[in-house]
Amino acid sequence: MKALSSASGPVAFDTETTGLDPQSAELVGIGLALQEGEAYYLPVGHADGPNLDPDRVRSALRPFFADPKSRLAAQNAKYDWHVLHRFGIPVRDVAEDTMVAAYLADPDRPKNLDALAATRLGIEKIPTESLIGARGREQKSMAALPVERVGVYCCEDADVVLRLVPILEKELRAVEGLALYREVEVPLVGVLVRMERAGVKIDTAALEGMSRSLGDAMSRLDHEIQEAAGVPFNVKSTRQVAEVLFERLKLPKGKRTKDGYSTDEEVLETLAPLHPIPRLLLDYRQAQKLKSAYVDALPKLVHPETGRVHATFHQTIASTGRLSASDPSLQNIPIRSEEGRAIRRAFVAEGAKGLLASFDYSQIELRLLAHFSHDPVLSEAFRVGGDVHTATAARLFGVAPDAVTPAQRGQAKTVNFGILYGMGAARLARELSLSRSLASAFIDEYKKTHAGVAAYMAEMLARARERGYAETMLHRRRPLPGLRDSHEGRRAEAERAAINTPIQGSAADLIKVAMVKIDALVTERGLRSRLILQVHDELLFETDEDEIESLATLVIEAMEHALPLRVPLVVHRGRGKNWDEAHA
DNA sequence: ACTTTCACG
DNA sequence: ACGTACGTGAAAGTT
């Protein structure tokens, strides 16, 4: 182990474990690669041994993993970081993550280690399946295999990682992505580890109550629907629902799906005035969604040891640079409907003194649009500080802001969002229930009153076409080969992505910078408060009465000044015993 | 494994 | 006449 501390270059590490979830999987062995072609395997958890004494492994490795001068490298370091931490080897920080690097080189290309080995090194790695079989119920555990076989496999992984580091670094330099990688994405790995480890407390008793009442509502609605239909059918089956609505009841068919007719919310909403069943179906679907996706799902994810829910945040999934979350998907917890907000109230702070504090960016994407486009109208709206949708409506309808009606504001809001997504007249017409030509006139009027925005979008598209990729504030790139596709539909799709990605992706850049800064400041000041969730434009902290004000000062400052913009960034804050209360 | 639907920003 | 608004994750039915 002497060699470890004297290693000057990066040291790649890899863990083999008993499962896929790093918060419950147990360590089987550790692989370390100090130079190419040379790697070591430390077995600690093989059922039949021989294993090294875990305590000796801990004492031998702790100094190295705790040393800020160590340059640790791994594929998806977040996973190994969790496992080692739980094993008793705290990780100070990592310097390289090949999965993150590959994601920045091209977010849409495969970035699992086998793929990276094949595309960057021309190496065909030992297939994982050859050791533990295909994933599924019959998959074996690494712990059940001989040390020799797992060791070779693990060493190969570590070796491949070590070889990939300089290659990916070169790729990142070539795409101007090195600063984003080193200053934002790699530091973020540790932030995400700490968020995942913290988890969030759930009021399971409240959810159990909701489960019963939702279940009752569902059986009642199911009964009413079957009664009204006059034939028994599975209300959960879209195919059978379509048959009942469009063949038996002869209701007007709307949009098509791949095979058959759609029964989605929009269709059911238009059919609701014609027959009682569509409304009942809508109610049934809402109850079913809330019950299965949240109320019944969340308690199953409570960790037996911590009593909290520890989601996984994915740093290399979203093409735009956003984070995603799974198990559970914490970024789509209901808020829009009152029924759904009850679920948010089950996300609570720990202990009697505990508080949740939420901070969210106000209109971050439209502010970024104002920043990028220099559009005077949009920029002025943000500098003045009023409601942006009202300001847009005032321009669009040629009235004073105080004269804007709620309906006009709603239409302007739809237009504003539509602009961010590259919406066409057809969709706007549908959204606003206008004729297509009127919708088209709307868009023309917007482009006239917001000439800077129109010019910016045209410029953005032209640049993306020329370069073949869209780019964010921090030079995050998203290659868009679809821009040159001969298929018109796919080309149009890529064009909309070219318009939206710089906005959505720059918003992701901003909040990631803020997260890294906040994490460092919270540690530096020795605060107890913990960042527990990120929902694209919102950060949720668990804190307490004594600390919340100093936390808020620090967080708001970091978020509002994460990166300099030509328009002010505004953060709203809220606090409470649960997430619904805390949401600003 | 794929499709449809729907929860969120 | 194109039903062409961006990005996700999960459950359930269907194949």
XYZ file of C-alpha atoms (C1' of nucleotides) in Angstrom:
608
model
C 0.000 0.000 0.000
C 3.036 2.239 0.169
C 2.786 2.669 -3.587
C -0.633 4.281 -3.214
C 0.552 7.333 -1.374
C 3.435 7.835 -3.733
C 1.297 7.582 -6.875
C 1.596 10.867 -8.724
C -0.982 10.281 -11.441
C -4.617 9.299 -11.063
C -5.489 6.070 -9.285
C -8.503 4.269 -10.642
C -10.705 2.320 -8.276
C -13.685 0.070 -8.636
C -15.817 -1.839 -6.175
C -17.603 -5.134 -6.603
C -20.706 -5.472 -4.477
C -23.646 -7.708 -3.728
C -26.228 -5.613 -5.540
C -27.161 -2.624 -7.618
C -28.312 -0.216 -4.924
C -25.235 1.409 -3.370
C -27.141 2.249 -0.186
C -27.773 -1.389 0.606
C -25.240 -3.412 -1.406
C -22.334 -4.848 0.550
C -18.731 -4.620 -0.483
C -17.250 -7.775 -2.026
C -13.898 -6.417 -3.193
C -11.961 -3.352 -4.247
C -9.898 -2.949 -7.407
C -7.107 -0.408 -7.724
C -5.125 0.535 -10.824
C -2.003 2.631 -10.324
C -0.596 2.344 -13.791
C -1.825 0.919 -17.040
C -1.554 -2.843 -17.217
C -1.176 -3.200 -13.465
C -4.072 -3.507 -11.037
C -4.730 -5.045 -7.640
C -7.789 -6.681 -6.155
C -8.608 -6.619 -2.454
C -11.206 -9.286 -1.660
C -13.187 -8.622 1.510
C -16.630 -10.136 1.111
C -16.415 -13.371 -0.868
C -18.537 -16.119 0.651
C -15.863 -18.779 0.233
C -12.845 -16.524 0.590
C -10.013 -16.150 0.839
C -10.708 -12.605 2.050
C -8.438 -9.990 3.514
C -9.158 -8.825 7.033
C -11.652 -5.959 6.532
C -10.127 -3.951 9.359
C -6.702 -4.172 7.816
C -8.116 -3.087 4.458
C -9.808 -0.158 6.147
C -6.693 1.029 7.910
C -4.591 0.552 4.823
C -6.891 2.476 2.484
C -8.344 5.174 4.712
C -5.393 7.554 4.553
C -5.319 7.406 0.796
C -9.054 7.927 0.276
C -9.056 10.733 2.854
C -6.104 12.551 1.333
C -7.077 15.665 -0.641
C -3.959 15.200 -2.752
C -5.059 11.776 -4.031
C -6.382 11.856 -7.581
C -9.108 9.246 -7.510
C -10.735 8.121 -10.718
C -13.740 5.880 -11.260
C -16.582 5.050 -13.583
C -19.695 6.406 -11.856
C -17.708 7.274 -8.735
C -20.896 8.077 -6.827
C -21.675 4.375 -6.578
C -18.283 3.310 -5.222
C -18.188 6.344 -2.956
C -21.400 5.221 -1.222
C -20.227 1.650 -0.896
C -16.821 2.540 0.493
C -18.303 5.046 2.895
C -20.679 2.442 4.299
C -17.842 -0.069 4.503
C -15.897 2.395 6.612
C -13.617 4.103 4.129
C -14.736 7.729 3.799
C -13.911 9.284 0.445
C -12.630 12.858 0.518
C -13.222 13.630 -3.153
C -12.736 12.260 -6.621
C -10.768 13.911 -9.409
C -12.093 11.977 -12.383
C -15.289 10.233 -13.328
C -15.214 8.602 -16.747
C -18.978 8.339 -16.979
C -19.385 12.045 -16.288
C -16.596 12.902 -18.724
C -18.187 10.813 -21.467
C -21.552 12.449 -20.744
C -20.044 15.886 -21.309
C -18.370 14.742 -24.492
C -21.791 13.692 -25.802
C -24.779 13.252 -23.490
C -26.653 11.057 -25.944
C -23.969 8.444 -26.583
C -23.673 5.234 -24.544
C -21.426 5.774 -21.528
C -21.366 2.475 -19.678
C -17.832 1.215 -19.164
C -18.139 -1.567 -21.741
C -19.138 0.975 -24.381
C -16.355 3.381 -23.433
C -13.794 0.575 -23.528
C -15.011 -0.460 -26.958
C -15.298 2.989 -28.542
C -12.284 4.711 -26.946
C -9.861 1.826 -26.405
C -11.019 -0.851 -28.811
C -11.113 -3.240 -25.856
C -13.803 -5.856 -25.469
C -14.268 -6.183 -21.743
C -15.157 -9.373 -19.903
C -18.970 -9.374 -20.081
C -20.573 -8.946 -16.663
C -23.033 -11.627 -17.686
C -20.260 -14.201 -17.954
C -19.829 -13.903 -14.204
C -23.238 -13.328 -12.705
C -25.581 -14.149 -15.590
C -28.229 -12.005 -17.246
C -29.897 -9.457 -15.015
C -33.112 -10.691 -13.555
C -34.278 -13.068 -10.878
C -31.594 -15.682 -11.600
C -28.690 -13.271 -11.400
C -25.938 -14.431 -9.064
C -24.103 -12.319 -6.537
C -20.449 -11.397 -6.979
C -19.969 -12.636 -3.415
C -20.781 -16.181 -4.495
C -17.967 -16.276 -7.064
C -14.311 -17.200 -6.606
C -11.909 -14.396 -5.782
C -9.825 -15.194 -8.829
C -12.594 -14.562 -11.363
C -14.018 -11.459 -9.724
C -10.514 -10.119 -9.192
C -9.619 -10.303 -12.858
C -12.898 -8.677 -13.832
C -12.564 -5.902 -11.261
C -8.941 -5.226 -12.157
C -9.899 -4.948 -15.791
C -12.510 -2.327 -14.912
C -10.019 -0.287 -12.906
C -7.414 -0.606 -15.646
C -9.877 0.505 -18.321
C -10.857 3.519 -16.241
C -7.228 4.508 -15.821
C -6.632 4.263 -19.566
C -9.769 6.220 -20.365
C -8.899 9.212 -18.188
C -6.370 10.879 -20.508
C -8.387 10.058 -23.600
C -11.587 11.562 -22.267
C -9.689 14.545 -20.952
C -8.435 15.206 -24.439
C -11.948 14.895 -25.805
C -13.225 17.354 -23.225
C -10.507 19.833 -24.062
C -11.461 19.560 -27.718
C -15.075 20.468 -26.947
C -14.178 23.232 -24.431
C -15.718 21.118 -21.687
C -12.814 20.780 -19.302
C -13.738 23.709 -17.055
C -17.339 22.534 -16.767
C -16.043 19.076 -15.920
C -13.476 20.093 -13.321
C -15.270 23.018 -11.717
C -18.854 21.907 -11.804
C -19.630 18.322 -12.727
C -16.883 16.499 -10.825
C -17.382 18.543 -7.624
C -21.095 17.870 -8.001
C -20.510 14.112 -7.640
C -19.721 14.572 -3.947
C -22.694 16.888 -3.485
C -24.999 14.238 -4.921
C -23.475 11.558 -2.693
C -24.261 13.685 0.346
C -27.803 14.407 -0.858
C -28.495 10.743 -1.502
C -27.047 9.766 1.833
C -29.160 12.380 3.629
C -32.427 11.275 2.041
C -35.770 12.698 3.065
C -38.187 11.772 5.812
C -41.633 10.548 4.823
C -44.756 10.502 6.989
C -45.745 6.938 6.147
C -48.725 6.944 8.490
C -50.280 9.811 6.537
C -49.682 7.946 3.282
C -51.328 4.816 4.642
C -54.458 6.792 5.354
C -54.436 8.221 1.865
C -53.945 4.783 0.382
C -57.168 3.571 1.943
C -59.252 6.527 0.847
C -57.835 6.491 -2.677
C -58.484 2.758 -2.883
C -62.080 3.309 -1.798
C -62.526 6.080 -4.337
C -61.104 3.885 -7.074
C -63.434 0.950 -6.425
C -66.391 3.313 -6.240
C -65.458 4.957 -9.538
C -64.675 1.605 -11.143
C -68.135 0.399 -10.171
C -69.855 3.520 -11.516
C -67.947 3.329 -14.784
C -68.800 -0.323 -15.422
C -72.408 0.412 -14.489
C -72.607 3.291 -16.947
C -70.902 1.263 -19.654
C -73.248 -1.655 -19.276
C -70.473 -4.185 -19.869
C -67.679 -5.346 -17.607
C -64.212 -4.271 -18.681
C -60.795 -3.437 -17.243
C -60.850 0.289 -16.594
C -57.040 0.289 -16.435
C -56.746 -0.959 -20.019
C -56.572 1.877 -22.510
C -57.508 -0.512 -25.275
C -60.694 -1.639 -23.548
C -61.509 1.944 -22.593
C -61.215 2.965 -26.257
C -63.489 0.117 -27.276
C -66.159 1.184 -24.802
C -65.951 4.886 -25.642
C -65.651 4.773 -29.400
C -67.376 1.548 -30.430
C -69.983 0.785 -27.832
C -70.887 4.384 -26.960
C -70.010 5.784 -30.397
C -68.417 8.875 -28.920
C -66.371 10.961 -31.379
C -62.865 9.693 -31.896
C -60.022 12.090 -31.328
C -56.329 11.690 -31.994
C -54.830 8.351 -32.944
C -52.204 6.308 -31.181
C -49.938 3.725 -32.763
C -52.802 1.272 -33.006
C -56.221 2.651 -32.144
C -57.561 5.836 -30.671
C -56.219 7.796 -27.753
C -58.047 8.017 -24.459
C -55.680 10.456 -22.818
C -56.628 13.326 -20.568
C -57.128 15.800 -23.381
C -59.465 13.478 -25.278
C -61.436 12.595 -22.161
C -61.757 16.279 -21.319
C -63.368 17.034 -24.687
C -65.703 14.031 -24.319
C -66.741 14.913 -20.789
C -69.683 17.147 -21.806
C -71.101 14.313 -23.932
C -71.217 11.434 -21.483
C -70.638 10.767 -17.754
C -67.975 8.103 -18.291
C -65.056 10.324 -19.436
C -65.187 12.437 -16.265
C -65.366 9.321 -14.120
C -62.384 7.919 -15.990
C -60.424 11.112 -15.394
C -61.139 10.898 -11.691
C -60.259 7.214 -11.654
C -56.994 7.831 -13.467
C -55.992 10.597 -11.093
C -56.651 8.446 -8.049
C -54.855 5.494 -9.593
C -51.837 7.621 -10.467
C -51.527 9.133 -7.029
C -52.002 5.801 -5.299
C -49.690 3.630 -7.354
C -46.974 6.126 -8.243
C -46.637 7.881 -4.885
C -48.845 6.863 -1.974
C -48.113 3.137 -2.203
C -44.671 3.456 -3.793
C -42.984 5.816 -1.340
C -43.324 3.716 1.849
C -41.754 0.756 0.037
C -38.646 2.858 -0.575
C -38.073 3.801 3.054
C -34.621 2.566 4.013
C -34.854 0.091 6.910
C -31.857 1.549 8.741
C -32.320 5.294 8.269
C -36.100 5.355 8.079
C -35.798 7.814 5.209
C -36.178 7.693 1.442
C -32.863 7.899 -0.403
C -33.436 8.601 -4.077
C -30.716 8.267 -6.674
C -29.767 11.416 -8.582
C -28.550 10.723 -12.088
C -25.934 13.047 -13.474
C -25.552 11.521 -16.931
C -29.072 10.864 -18.204
C -30.699 14.095 -19.356
C -29.546 15.334 -22.757
C -29.786 18.972 -21.723
C -27.597 18.789 -18.611
C -30.347 18.538 -16.047
C -30.234 16.033 -13.228
C -32.788 13.283 -13.077
C -33.882 11.269 -10.070
C -35.242 7.781 -9.570
C -36.362 5.363 -6.875
C -38.341 7.432 -6.277
C -38.595 10.006 -9.023
C -38.546 12.862 -6.540
C -38.724 15.452 -9.241
C -42.343 14.745 -10.124
C -43.983 14.743 -6.722
C -47.455 16.252 -7.234
C -48.111 19.935 -6.611
C -50.580 21.118 -9.236
C -53.732 19.505 -7.837
C -54.997 19.789 -4.270
C -55.291 15.986 -4.063
C -51.685 15.702 -5.132
C -50.421 18.280 -2.674
C -51.465 16.012 0.143
C -48.581 13.794 -0.971
C -46.171 16.697 -0.680
C -47.339 17.184 2.895
C -46.002 13.707 3.653
C -42.454 14.922 2.955
C -41.486 16.205 6.382
C -38.592 17.479 8.440
C -37.007 15.206 11.033
C -37.601 15.905 14.698
C -39.580 18.482 16.644
C -37.227 21.339 15.813
C -36.722 20.340 12.206
C -37.744 22.540 9.302
C -37.720 22.235 5.547
C -36.554 25.256 3.579
C -37.202 25.604 -0.113
C -35.520 28.026 -2.510
C -36.568 28.297 -6.109
C -35.583 30.395 -9.075
C -38.343 32.608 -10.371
C -38.828 32.214 -14.150
C -35.263 31.096 -14.666
C -35.718 30.006 -18.268
C -37.416 33.207 -19.399
C -34.721 35.226 -17.621
C -32.107 33.257 -19.511
C -33.985 33.935 -22.716
C -33.890 37.647 -21.891
C -30.177 37.397 -21.084
C -29.250 35.595 -24.287
C -31.505 37.542 -26.623
C -30.877 41.023 -25.203
C -34.520 41.569 -26.047
C -35.364 44.963 -24.530
C -39.008 44.162 -23.868
C -38.363 40.904 -22.058
C -35.323 42.301 -20.254
C -37.221 45.379 -19.124
C -39.972 43.159 -17.734
C -37.432 41.467 -15.470
C -35.590 44.648 -14.502
C -38.837 46.277 -13.466
C -39.681 43.170 -11.520
C -43.384 42.755 -12.262
C -45.120 39.641 -13.484
C -43.551 38.576 -16.762
C -46.628 36.901 -18.226
C -48.656 40.044 -17.544
C -45.963 42.118 -19.233
C -46.014 39.810 -22.254
C -49.800 40.001 -22.399
C -49.696 43.805 -22.253
C -47.396 43.839 -25.276
C -49.241 41.140 -27.131
C -52.666 42.724 -26.728
C -51.453 46.315 -26.828
C -52.923 47.277 -23.441
C -51.567 48.638 -20.175
C -50.340 46.002 -17.696
C -53.154 46.841 -15.236
C -55.670 46.268 -18.001
C -54.547 42.712 -18.696
C -57.292 40.212 -17.910
C -56.575 36.867 -16.267
C -57.470 35.141 -19.536
C -55.004 37.296 -21.451
C -52.306 36.570 -18.908
C -53.000 32.854 -19.243
C -52.692 33.052 -23.011
C -49.459 35.007 -22.748
C -48.103 32.407 -20.348
C -48.839 29.673 -22.850
C -47.113 31.704 -25.556
C -44.076 32.290 -23.340
C -43.682 28.599 -22.646
C -44.365 27.776 -26.242
C -41.551 30.071 -27.310
C -39.092 28.261 -25.045
C -40.039 24.949 -26.636
C -40.190 26.021 -30.279
C -43.951 25.605 -30.543
C -45.769 25.850 -33.844
C -49.092 27.485 -34.650
C -50.973 24.174 -34.645
C -50.111 23.374 -31.074
C -50.742 26.918 -29.882
C -54.146 26.849 -31.538
C -54.968 23.648 -29.700
C -53.652 24.895 -26.364
C -55.599 28.136 -26.550
C -58.642 26.768 -28.403
C -58.124 29.263 -31.199
C -58.266 28.859 -34.935
C -55.016 27.982 -36.496
C -54.817 31.304 -38.308
C -55.499 33.257 -35.140
C -52.784 31.297 -33.352
C -50.444 32.042 -36.201
C -51.265 35.742 -35.894
C -50.467 35.488 -32.186
C -47.031 34.149 -32.892
C -46.421 36.827 -35.521
C -47.457 39.485 -33.042
C -45.092 38.047 -30.428
C -42.227 38.089 -32.890
C -43.003 41.682 -33.788
C -43.173 42.903 -30.188
C -40.211 40.764 -29.117
C -37.965 41.132 -32.126
C -34.865 40.354 -30.075
C -36.254 36.986 -29.071
C -37.155 36.119 -32.649
C -33.706 37.093 -33.877
C -32.026 35.143 -31.088
C -33.964 31.990 -31.887
C -33.125 32.233 -35.552
C -29.477 32.791 -34.688
C -29.447 29.874 -32.246
C -30.869 27.579 -34.885
C -28.461 28.765 -37.558
C -25.484 28.251 -35.258
C -26.609 24.787 -34.242
C -27.085 23.828 -37.894
C -23.657 25.100 -38.768
C -21.845 23.469 -35.861
C -23.990 20.392 -35.441
C -24.628 20.945 -31.756
C -26.450 23.158 -29.264
C -24.475 24.808 -26.477
C -25.126 26.223 -23.000
C -23.604 29.115 -21.044
C -20.865 26.901 -19.642
C -20.139 25.265 -23.004
C -22.085 22.152 -22.346
C -22.677 20.659 -25.772
C -25.459 18.528 -27.122
C -24.716 17.181 -30.578
C -27.825 17.212 -32.737
C -27.234 14.988 -35.756
C -30.977 15.175 -36.407
C -30.489 18.701 -37.772
C -29.095 17.124 -40.926
C -31.536 14.232 -41.087
C -33.327 13.748 -44.398
C -36.491 12.882 -42.487
C -38.431 16.099 -42.017
C -40.039 15.098 -38.734
C -36.758 14.202 -37.126
C -35.196 17.390 -38.409
C -37.979 19.490 -36.923
C -37.538 17.652 -33.640
C -33.830 18.453 -33.590
C -34.568 22.074 -34.435
C -36.814 22.417 -31.406
C -34.126 20.826 -29.271
C -31.625 23.312 -30.686
C -33.827 26.148 -29.483
C -34.665 24.685 -26.073
C -31.347 23.102 -25.060
C -29.334 26.316 -24.551
C -32.075 27.596 -22.248
C -32.883 24.449 -20.304
C -29.214 23.479 -20.222
C -27.995 26.868 -19.021
C -30.566 26.760 -16.240
C -29.052 23.391 -15.299
C -25.562 24.931 -15.401
C -26.660 27.699 -13.065
C -28.243 25.580 -10.394
C -25.357 23.105 -10.476
C -22.877 25.926 -9.880
C -25.044 27.106 -6.994
C -25.232 23.607 -5.512
C -21.472 23.173 -5.529
C -20.948 26.584 -3.977
C -23.610 26.051 -1.317
C -22.256 22.632 -0.405
C -18.798 24.102 0.144
C -20.115 27.034 2.190
C -22.322 24.846 4.376
C -19.298 22.670 5.191
C -16.987 25.636 5.678
C -19.357 27.281 8.130
C -20.046 24.042 9.935
C -23.808 24.267 9.445
C -26.048 21.312 10.293
C -28.407 22.104 7.414
C -28.384 19.595 4.597
C -29.328 19.893 0.963
C -31.756 17.017 0.386
C -33.445 17.550 -2.985
C -33.030 19.347 -6.287
C -35.996 19.785 -8.584
C -34.539 21.599 -11.612
C -35.115 25.141 -10.357
C -35.618 24.402 -6.668
C -33.357 23.330 -3.810
C -34.848 21.795 -0.677
C -32.929 21.786 2.602
C -33.523 20.172 5.936
C -32.652 22.667 8.637
C -33.928 24.022 11.956
C -35.128 27.215 13.566
C -31.693 28.264 14.832
C -29.961 27.954 11.510
C -32.546 28.727 8.881
C -31.797 32.439 8.551
C -28.057 32.077 8.060
C -28.756 29.232 5.636
C -31.220 31.350 3.686
C -28.795 34.247 3.355
C -26.098 31.966 2.052
C -28.337 30.001 -0.314
C -30.066 33.006 -1.857
C -26.778 34.775 -2.440
C -25.254 31.681 -4.064
C -28.270 31.038 -6.278
C -28.843 34.625 -7.375
C -25.174 35.154 -8.200
C -24.224 31.701 -9.454
C -23.303 33.225 -12.820
C -23.582 36.842 -13.972
C -26.584 37.630 -16.169
C -27.804 40.805 -17.861
C -31.084 40.516 -15.987
C -31.497 39.939 -12.265
C -31.997 36.416 -10.980
C -34.626 36.186 -8.260
C -34.967 33.367 -5.742
C -38.137 32.763 -3.738
C -37.983 31.100 -0.367
C -40.359 29.237 1.854
C -40.260 27.256 5.084
C -42.392 24.765 6.941
C -42.755 21.435 8.646
C -43.469 19.760 5.317
C -42.592 20.284 1.668
C -45.975 21.710 0.724
C -45.700 24.413 3.374
C -42.061 25.039 2.567
C -42.634 25.518 -1.131
C -42.506 29.236 -1.739
C -39.628 -4.985 -24.395
C -42.753 -1.755 -25.962
C -46.793 1.444 -25.605
C -49.771 4.597 -23.287
C -50.648 7.591 -19.786
C -49.480 11.139 -16.529
C -46.751 13.170 -12.490
C -43.144 17.205 -12.399
C -39.943 21.521 -14.084
C -52.381 18.183 -43.960
C -48.354 16.867 -41.007
C -51.538 16.607 -33.864
C -44.544 19.212 -34.913
C -43.985 22.072 -27.526
C -38.726 20.819 -24.387
C -36.803 17.508 -20.625
C -37.550 13.477 -17.329
C -39.454 8.449 -14.499
C -42.955 5.043 -13.246
C -46.995 2.016 -13.483
C -49.859 -0.876 -15.989
C -51.393 -3.270 -20.002
C -50.043 -5.607 -24.015
C -46.947 -8.430 -26.995
